[in-house]
PDB file of C-alpha atoms in Angstrom:
ATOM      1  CA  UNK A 159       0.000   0.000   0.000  1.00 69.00           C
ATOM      2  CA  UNK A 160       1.200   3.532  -0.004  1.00 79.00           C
ATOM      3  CA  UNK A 161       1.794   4.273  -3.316  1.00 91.00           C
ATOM      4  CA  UNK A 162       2.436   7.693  -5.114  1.00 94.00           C
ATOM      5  CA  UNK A 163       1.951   8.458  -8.577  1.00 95.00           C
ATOM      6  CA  UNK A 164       3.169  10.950 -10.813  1.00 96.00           C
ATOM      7  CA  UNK A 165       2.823  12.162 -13.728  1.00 96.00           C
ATOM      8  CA  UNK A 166       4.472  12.276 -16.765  1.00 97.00           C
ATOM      9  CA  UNK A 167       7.674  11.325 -15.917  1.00 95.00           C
ATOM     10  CA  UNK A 168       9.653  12.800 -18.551  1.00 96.00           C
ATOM     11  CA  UNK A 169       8.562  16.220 -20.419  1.00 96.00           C
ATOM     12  CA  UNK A 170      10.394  17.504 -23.118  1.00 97.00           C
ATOM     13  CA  UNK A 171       8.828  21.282 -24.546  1.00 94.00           C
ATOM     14  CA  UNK A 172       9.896  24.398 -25.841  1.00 96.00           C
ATOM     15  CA  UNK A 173      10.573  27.510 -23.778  1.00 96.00           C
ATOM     16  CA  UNK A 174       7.584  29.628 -22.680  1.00 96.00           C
ATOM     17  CA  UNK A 175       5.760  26.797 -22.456  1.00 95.00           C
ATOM     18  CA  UNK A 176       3.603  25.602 -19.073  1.00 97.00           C
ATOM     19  CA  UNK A 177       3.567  22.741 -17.586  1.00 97.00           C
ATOM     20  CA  UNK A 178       1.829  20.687 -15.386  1.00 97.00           C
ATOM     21  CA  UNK A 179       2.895  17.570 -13.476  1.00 98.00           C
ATOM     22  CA  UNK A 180       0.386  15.841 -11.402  1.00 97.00           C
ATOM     23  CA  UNK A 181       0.993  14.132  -8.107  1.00 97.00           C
ATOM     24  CA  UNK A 182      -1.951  11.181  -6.891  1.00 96.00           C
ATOM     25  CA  UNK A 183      -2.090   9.107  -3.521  1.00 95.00           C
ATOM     26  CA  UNK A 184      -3.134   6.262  -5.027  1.00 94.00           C
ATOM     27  CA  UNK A 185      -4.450   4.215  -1.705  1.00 91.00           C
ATOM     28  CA  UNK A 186      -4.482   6.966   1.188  1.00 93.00           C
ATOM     29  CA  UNK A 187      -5.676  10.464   2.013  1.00 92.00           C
ATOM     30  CA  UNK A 188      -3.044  12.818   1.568  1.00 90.00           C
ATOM     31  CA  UNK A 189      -4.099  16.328   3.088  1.00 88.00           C
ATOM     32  CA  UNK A 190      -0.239  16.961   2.757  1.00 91.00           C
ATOM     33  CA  UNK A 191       2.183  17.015  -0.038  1.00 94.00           C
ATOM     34  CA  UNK A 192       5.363  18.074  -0.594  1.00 95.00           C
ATOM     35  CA  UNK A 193       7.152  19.075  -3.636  1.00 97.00           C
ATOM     36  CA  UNK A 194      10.761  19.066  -4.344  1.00 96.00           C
ATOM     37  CA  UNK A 195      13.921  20.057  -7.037  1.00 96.00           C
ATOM     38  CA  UNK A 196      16.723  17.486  -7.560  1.00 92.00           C
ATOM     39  CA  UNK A 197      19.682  19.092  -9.736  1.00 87.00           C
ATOM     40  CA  UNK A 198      21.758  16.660 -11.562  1.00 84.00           C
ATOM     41  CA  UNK A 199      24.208  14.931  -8.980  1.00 81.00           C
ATOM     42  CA  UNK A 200      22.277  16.706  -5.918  1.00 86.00           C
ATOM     43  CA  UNK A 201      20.135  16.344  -2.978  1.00 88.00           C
ATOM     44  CA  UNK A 202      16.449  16.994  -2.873  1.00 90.00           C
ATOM     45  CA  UNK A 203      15.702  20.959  -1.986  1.00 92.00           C
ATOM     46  CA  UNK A 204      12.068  21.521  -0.723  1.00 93.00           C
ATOM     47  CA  UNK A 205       9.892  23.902  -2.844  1.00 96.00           C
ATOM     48  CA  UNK A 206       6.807  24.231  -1.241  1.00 95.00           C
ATOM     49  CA  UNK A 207       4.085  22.658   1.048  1.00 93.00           C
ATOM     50  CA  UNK A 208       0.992  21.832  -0.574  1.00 91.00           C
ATOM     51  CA  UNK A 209      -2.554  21.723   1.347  1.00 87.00           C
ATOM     52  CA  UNK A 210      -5.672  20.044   0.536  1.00 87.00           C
ATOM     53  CA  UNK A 211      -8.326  23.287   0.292  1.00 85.00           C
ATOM     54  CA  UNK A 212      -5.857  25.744   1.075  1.00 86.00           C
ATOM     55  CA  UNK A 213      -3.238  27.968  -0.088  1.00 89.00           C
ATOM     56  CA  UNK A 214       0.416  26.010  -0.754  1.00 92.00           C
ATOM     57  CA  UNK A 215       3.190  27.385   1.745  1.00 92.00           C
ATOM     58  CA  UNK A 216       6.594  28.037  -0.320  1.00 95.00           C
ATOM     59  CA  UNK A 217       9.924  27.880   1.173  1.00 93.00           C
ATOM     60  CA  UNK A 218      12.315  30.839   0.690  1.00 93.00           C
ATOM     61  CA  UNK A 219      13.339  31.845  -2.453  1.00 94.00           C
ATOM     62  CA  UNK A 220      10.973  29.589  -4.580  1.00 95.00           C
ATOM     63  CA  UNK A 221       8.720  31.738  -6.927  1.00 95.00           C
ATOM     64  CA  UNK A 222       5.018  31.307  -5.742  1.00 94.00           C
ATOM     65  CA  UNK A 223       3.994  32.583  -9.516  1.00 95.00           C
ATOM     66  CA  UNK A 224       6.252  30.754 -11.204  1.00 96.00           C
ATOM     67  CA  UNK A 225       5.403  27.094  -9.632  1.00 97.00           C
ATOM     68  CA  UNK A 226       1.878  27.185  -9.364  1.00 96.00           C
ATOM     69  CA  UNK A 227       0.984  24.440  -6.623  1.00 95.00           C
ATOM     70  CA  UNK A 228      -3.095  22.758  -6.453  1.00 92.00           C
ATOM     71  CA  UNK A 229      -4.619  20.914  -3.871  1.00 91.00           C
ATOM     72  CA  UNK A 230      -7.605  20.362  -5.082  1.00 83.00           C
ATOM     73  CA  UNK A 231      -8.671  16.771  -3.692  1.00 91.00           C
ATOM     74  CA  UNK A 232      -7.290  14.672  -0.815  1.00 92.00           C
ATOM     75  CA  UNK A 233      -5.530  12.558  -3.769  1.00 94.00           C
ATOM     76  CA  UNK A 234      -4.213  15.145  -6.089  1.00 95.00           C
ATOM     77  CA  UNK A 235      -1.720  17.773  -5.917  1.00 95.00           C
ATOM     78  CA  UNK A 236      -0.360  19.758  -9.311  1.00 96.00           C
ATOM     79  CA  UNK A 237       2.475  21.925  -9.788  1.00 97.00           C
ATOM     80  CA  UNK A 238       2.496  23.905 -12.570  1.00 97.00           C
ATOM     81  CA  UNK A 239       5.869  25.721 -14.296  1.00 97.00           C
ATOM     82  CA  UNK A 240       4.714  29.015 -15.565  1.00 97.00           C
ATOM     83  CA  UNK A 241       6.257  29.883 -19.016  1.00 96.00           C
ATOM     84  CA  UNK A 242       9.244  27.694 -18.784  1.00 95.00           C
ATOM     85  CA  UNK A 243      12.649  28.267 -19.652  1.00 95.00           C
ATOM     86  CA  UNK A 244      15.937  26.303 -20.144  1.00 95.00           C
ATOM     87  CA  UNK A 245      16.905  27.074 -16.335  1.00 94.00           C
ATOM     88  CA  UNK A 246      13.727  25.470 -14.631  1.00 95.00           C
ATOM     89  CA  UNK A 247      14.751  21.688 -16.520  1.00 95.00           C
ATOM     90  CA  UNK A 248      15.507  19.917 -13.549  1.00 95.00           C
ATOM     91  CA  UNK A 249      13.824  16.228 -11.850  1.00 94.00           C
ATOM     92  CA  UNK A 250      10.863  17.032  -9.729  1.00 96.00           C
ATOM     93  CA  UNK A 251       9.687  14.973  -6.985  1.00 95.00           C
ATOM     94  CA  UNK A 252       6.677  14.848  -5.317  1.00 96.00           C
ATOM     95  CA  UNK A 253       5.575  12.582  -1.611  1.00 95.00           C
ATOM     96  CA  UNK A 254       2.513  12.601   0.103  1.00 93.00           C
ATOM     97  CA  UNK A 255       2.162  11.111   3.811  1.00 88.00           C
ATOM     98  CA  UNK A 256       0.036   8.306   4.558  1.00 86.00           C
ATOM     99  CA  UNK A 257      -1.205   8.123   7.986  1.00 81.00           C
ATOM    100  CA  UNK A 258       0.720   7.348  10.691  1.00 80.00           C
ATOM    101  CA  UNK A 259       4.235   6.685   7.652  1.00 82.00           C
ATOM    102  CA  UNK A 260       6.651   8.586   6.379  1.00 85.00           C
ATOM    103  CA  UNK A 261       6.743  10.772   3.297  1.00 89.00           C
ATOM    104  CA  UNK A 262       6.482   7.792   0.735  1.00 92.00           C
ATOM    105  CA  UNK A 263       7.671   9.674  -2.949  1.00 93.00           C
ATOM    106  CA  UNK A 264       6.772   9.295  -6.804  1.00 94.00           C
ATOM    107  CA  UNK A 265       8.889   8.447  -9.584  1.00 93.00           C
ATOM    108  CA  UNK A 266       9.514  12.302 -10.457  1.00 94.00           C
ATOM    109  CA  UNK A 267       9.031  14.034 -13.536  1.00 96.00           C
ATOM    110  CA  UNK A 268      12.246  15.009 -15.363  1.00 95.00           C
ATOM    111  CA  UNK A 269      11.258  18.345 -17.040  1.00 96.00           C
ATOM    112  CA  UNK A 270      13.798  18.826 -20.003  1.00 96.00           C
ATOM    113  CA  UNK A 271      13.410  22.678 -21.712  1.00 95.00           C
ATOM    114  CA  UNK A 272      14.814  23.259 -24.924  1.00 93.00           C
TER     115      UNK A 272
ATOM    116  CA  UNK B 161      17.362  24.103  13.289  1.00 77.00           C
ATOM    117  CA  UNK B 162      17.840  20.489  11.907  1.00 83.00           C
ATOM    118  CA  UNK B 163      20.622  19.455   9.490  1.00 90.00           C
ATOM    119  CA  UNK B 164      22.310  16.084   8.492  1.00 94.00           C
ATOM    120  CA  UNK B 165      25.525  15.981   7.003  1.00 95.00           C
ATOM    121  CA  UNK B 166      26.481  12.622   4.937  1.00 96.00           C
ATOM    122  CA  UNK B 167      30.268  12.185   5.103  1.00 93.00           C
ATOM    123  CA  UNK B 168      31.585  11.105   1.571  1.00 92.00           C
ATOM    124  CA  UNK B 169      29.947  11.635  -1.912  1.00 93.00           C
ATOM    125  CA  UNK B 170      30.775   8.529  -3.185  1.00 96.00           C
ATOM    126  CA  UNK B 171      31.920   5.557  -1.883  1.00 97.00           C
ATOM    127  CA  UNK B 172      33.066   2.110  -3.569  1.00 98.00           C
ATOM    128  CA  UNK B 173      32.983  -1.470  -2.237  1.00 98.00           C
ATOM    129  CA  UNK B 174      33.787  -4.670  -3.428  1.00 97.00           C
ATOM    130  CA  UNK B 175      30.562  -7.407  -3.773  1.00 97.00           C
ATOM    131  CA  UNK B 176      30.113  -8.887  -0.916  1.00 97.00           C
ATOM    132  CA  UNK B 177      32.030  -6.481   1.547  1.00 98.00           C
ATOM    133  CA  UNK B 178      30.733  -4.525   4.174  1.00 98.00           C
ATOM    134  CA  UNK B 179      29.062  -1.616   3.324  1.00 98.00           C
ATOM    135  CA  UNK B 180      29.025   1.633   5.946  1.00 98.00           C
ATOM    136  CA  UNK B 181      27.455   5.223   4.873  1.00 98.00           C
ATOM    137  CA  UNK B 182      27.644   7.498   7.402  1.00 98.00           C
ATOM    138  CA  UNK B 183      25.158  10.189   8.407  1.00 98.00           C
ATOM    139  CA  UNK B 184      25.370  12.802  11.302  1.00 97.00           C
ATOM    140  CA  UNK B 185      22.388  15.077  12.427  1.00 95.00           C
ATOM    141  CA  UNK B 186      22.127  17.853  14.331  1.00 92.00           C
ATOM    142  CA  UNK B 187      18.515  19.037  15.921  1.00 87.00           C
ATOM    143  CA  UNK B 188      17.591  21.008  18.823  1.00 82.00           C
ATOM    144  CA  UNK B 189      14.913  18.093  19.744  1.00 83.00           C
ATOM    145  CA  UNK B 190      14.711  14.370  19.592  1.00 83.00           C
ATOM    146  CA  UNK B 191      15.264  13.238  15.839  1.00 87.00           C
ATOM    147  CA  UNK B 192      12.939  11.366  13.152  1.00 90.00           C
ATOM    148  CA  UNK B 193      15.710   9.818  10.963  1.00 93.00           C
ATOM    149  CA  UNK B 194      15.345   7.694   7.664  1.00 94.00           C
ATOM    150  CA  UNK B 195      17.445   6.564   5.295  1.00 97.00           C
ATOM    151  CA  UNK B 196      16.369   6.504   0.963  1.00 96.00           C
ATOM    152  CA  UNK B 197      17.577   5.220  -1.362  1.00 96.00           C
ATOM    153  CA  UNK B 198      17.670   6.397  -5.203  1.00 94.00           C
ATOM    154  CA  UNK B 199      17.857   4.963  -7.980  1.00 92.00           C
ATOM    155  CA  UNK B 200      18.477   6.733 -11.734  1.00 86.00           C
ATOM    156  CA  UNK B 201      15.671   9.082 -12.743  1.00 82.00           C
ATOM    157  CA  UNK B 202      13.327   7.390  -9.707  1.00 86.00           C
ATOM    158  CA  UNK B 203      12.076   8.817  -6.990  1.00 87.00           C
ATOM    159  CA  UNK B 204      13.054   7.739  -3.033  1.00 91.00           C
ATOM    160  CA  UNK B 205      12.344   4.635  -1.457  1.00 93.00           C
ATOM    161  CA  UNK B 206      12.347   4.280   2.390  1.00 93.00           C
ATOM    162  CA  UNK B 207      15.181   1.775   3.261  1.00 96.00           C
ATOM    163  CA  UNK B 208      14.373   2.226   7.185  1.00 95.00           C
ATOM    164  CA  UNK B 209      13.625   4.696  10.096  1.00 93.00           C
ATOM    165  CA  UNK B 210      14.063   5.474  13.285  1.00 93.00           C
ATOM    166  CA  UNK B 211      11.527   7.921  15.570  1.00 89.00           C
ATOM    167  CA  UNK B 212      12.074   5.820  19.362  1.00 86.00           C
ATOM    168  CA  UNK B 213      12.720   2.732  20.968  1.00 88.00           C
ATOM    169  CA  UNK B 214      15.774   0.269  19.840  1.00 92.00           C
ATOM    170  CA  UNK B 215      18.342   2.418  18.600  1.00 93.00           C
ATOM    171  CA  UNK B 216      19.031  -0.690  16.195  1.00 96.00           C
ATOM    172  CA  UNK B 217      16.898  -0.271  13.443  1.00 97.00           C
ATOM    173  CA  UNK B 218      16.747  -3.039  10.380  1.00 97.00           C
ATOM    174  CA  UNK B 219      15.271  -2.150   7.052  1.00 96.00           C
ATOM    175  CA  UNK B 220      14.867  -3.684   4.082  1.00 95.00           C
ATOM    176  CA  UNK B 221      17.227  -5.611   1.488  1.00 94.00           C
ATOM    177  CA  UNK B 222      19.382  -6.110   4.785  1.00 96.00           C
ATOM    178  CA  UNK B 223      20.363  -2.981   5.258  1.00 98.00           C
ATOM    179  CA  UNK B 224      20.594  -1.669   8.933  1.00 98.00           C
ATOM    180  CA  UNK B 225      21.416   1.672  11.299  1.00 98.00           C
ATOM    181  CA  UNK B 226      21.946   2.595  14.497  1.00 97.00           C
ATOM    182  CA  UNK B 227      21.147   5.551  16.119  1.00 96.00           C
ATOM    183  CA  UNK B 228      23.928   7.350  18.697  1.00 96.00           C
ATOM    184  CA  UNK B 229      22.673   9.862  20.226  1.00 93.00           C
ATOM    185  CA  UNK B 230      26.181  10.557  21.863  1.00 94.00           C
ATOM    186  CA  UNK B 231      27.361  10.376  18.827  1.00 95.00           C
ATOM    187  CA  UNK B 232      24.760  12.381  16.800  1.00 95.00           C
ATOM    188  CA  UNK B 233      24.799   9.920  13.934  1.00 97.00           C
ATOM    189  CA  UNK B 234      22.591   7.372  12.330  1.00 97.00           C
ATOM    190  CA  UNK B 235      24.889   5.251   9.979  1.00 98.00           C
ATOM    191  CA  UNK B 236      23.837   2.746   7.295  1.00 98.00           C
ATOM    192  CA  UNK B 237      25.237  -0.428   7.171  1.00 98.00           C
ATOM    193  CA  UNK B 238      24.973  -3.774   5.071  1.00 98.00           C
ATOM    194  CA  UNK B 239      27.095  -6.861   5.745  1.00 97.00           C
ATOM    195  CA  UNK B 240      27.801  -7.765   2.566  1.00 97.00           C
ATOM    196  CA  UNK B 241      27.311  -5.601  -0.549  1.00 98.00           C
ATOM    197  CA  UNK B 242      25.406  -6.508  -4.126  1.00 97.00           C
ATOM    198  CA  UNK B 243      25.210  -5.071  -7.469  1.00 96.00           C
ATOM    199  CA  UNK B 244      22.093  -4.193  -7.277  1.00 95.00           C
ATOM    200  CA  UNK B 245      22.849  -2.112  -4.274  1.00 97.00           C
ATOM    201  CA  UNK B 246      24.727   0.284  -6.494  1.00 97.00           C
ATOM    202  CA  UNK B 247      22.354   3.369  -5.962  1.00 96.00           C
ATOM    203  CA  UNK B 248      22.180   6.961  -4.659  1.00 96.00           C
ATOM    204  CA  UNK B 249      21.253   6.826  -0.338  1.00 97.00           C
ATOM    205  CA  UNK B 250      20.225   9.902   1.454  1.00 96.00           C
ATOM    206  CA  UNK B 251      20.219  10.423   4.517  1.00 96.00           C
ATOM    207  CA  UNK B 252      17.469  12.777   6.781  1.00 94.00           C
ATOM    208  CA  UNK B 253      16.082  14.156   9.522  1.00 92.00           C
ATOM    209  CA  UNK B 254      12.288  15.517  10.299  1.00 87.00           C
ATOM    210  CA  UNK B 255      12.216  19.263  10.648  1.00 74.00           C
ATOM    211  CA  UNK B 256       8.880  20.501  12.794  1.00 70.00           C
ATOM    212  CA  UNK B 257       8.392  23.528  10.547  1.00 63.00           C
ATOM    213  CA  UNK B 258       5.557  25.726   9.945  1.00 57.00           C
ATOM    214  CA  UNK B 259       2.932  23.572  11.000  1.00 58.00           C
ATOM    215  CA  UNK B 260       4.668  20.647   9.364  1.00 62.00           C
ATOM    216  CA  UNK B 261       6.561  17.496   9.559  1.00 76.00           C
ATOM    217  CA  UNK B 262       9.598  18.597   6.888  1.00 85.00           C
ATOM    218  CA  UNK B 263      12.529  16.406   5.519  1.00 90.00           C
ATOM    219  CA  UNK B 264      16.100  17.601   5.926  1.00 90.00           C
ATOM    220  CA  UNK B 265      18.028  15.609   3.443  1.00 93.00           C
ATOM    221  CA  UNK B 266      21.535  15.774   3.409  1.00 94.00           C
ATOM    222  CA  UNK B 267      23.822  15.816   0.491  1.00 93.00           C
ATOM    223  CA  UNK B 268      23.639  12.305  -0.743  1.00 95.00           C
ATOM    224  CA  UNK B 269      26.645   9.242  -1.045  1.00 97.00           C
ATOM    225  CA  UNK B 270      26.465   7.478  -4.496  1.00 96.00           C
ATOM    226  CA  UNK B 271      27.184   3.837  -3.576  1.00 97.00           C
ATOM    227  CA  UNK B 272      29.289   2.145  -6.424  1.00 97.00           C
ATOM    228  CA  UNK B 273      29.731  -1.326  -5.708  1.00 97.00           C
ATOM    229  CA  UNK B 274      32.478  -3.570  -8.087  1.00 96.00           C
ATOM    230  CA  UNK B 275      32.388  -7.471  -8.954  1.00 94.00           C
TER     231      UNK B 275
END
């Protein structure tokens, strides 16, 4: 049990383009998930706090209007990259936290903008 | 504020020998800590945790930690290393923040392991 999905997991577009990767708790409730950034050959950095019904909480020095973050069920989260562009390619992550466990992740989306 | 600092980016073992990735937290209050594991263009799987109780904690495909508190560190160990081991492991630590239950990863040690 526990599983995350995401989706796609690879994107390939051209710049100024949006896009929109979708996160799913495929068994659970998930009032809370968290999105991250993975640069080649790098940890995972945090981007932002998403809440089921409410407003997503960024961390510091992410751009709220640039990666566009919706809760919109207890199973769904979306980010959205605003107008893309060559610097925002990177491998995005998303985990949700089943009750009572610990952040179980997807398979990440590796955004690729030409 | 929590942090966890991973000591060595890579590290390379023979099959079958011992395999030790180290891990050392700091935080202001008793720890969560977990070890992932990654694996190319995947996301993180849970390899084992520790939140209270027996300081020896096993996880899955035999790997195992154990949390010093004297110590500050949470090391990951394996008695005897396979291929398919060969994998990126990260190390982290739950940050109370904002309401929420974050992850502090640290840096990450890519675990090359040789026939």
């Amino acid at each position: 049990g526990a599983v995350v999905s995401q989706h796609p997991s690879r994107v390939i577009c051209k710049s100024g383009t949006s896009v929109k990767i979708e996160c799913r708790s495929l068994d659970f409730q998930a009032t809370t998930m968290f999105w991250y950034r993975q640069f080649p050959k790098q940890s995972l950095m945090l981007m932002a706090t998403s809440n089921e019904g409410s407003k997503a909480t960024y961390e510091q020095g992410v751009e709220k209007d640039k990666f566009l973050i919706n809760h919109a069920s207890l199973t769904l989260s979306t980010l959205t990259v605003t107008s893309a562009h060559p610097e925002d390619s990177s491998f995005y992550i998303c985990s949700a936290v089943p009750p009572r466990q610990p952040q179980h992740f997807g398979d990440g989306t590796r955004l690729s903008i030409l | 504020a929590q942090s966890v600092t991973q000591l060595g980016s890579h590290v390379s073992v023979s099959e079958g020998a011992l395999v030790l990735l180290r891990c050392n937290y700091s935080s202001s209050v008793p720890p969560y800590l977990f070890w992932y594991v990654q694996y190319p263009n995947q996301g993180l799987q849970l390899l084992l945790k520790y939140t209270t109780g027996a300081t020896l904690v096993k996880g899955i495909n035999g790997f195992e930690a154990e949390f010093k508190k004297s110590e500050t560190s949470f090391h990951l160990t394996k008695p005897s290393a396979h291929m398919s081991d060969a994998a990126e492991y990260f190390c982290a630590v739950t940050s109370f923040s904002g309401g929420y239950n974050k992850l502090i990863f640290g840096a990450g040690t890519r675990l090359a392991v040789h026939p």
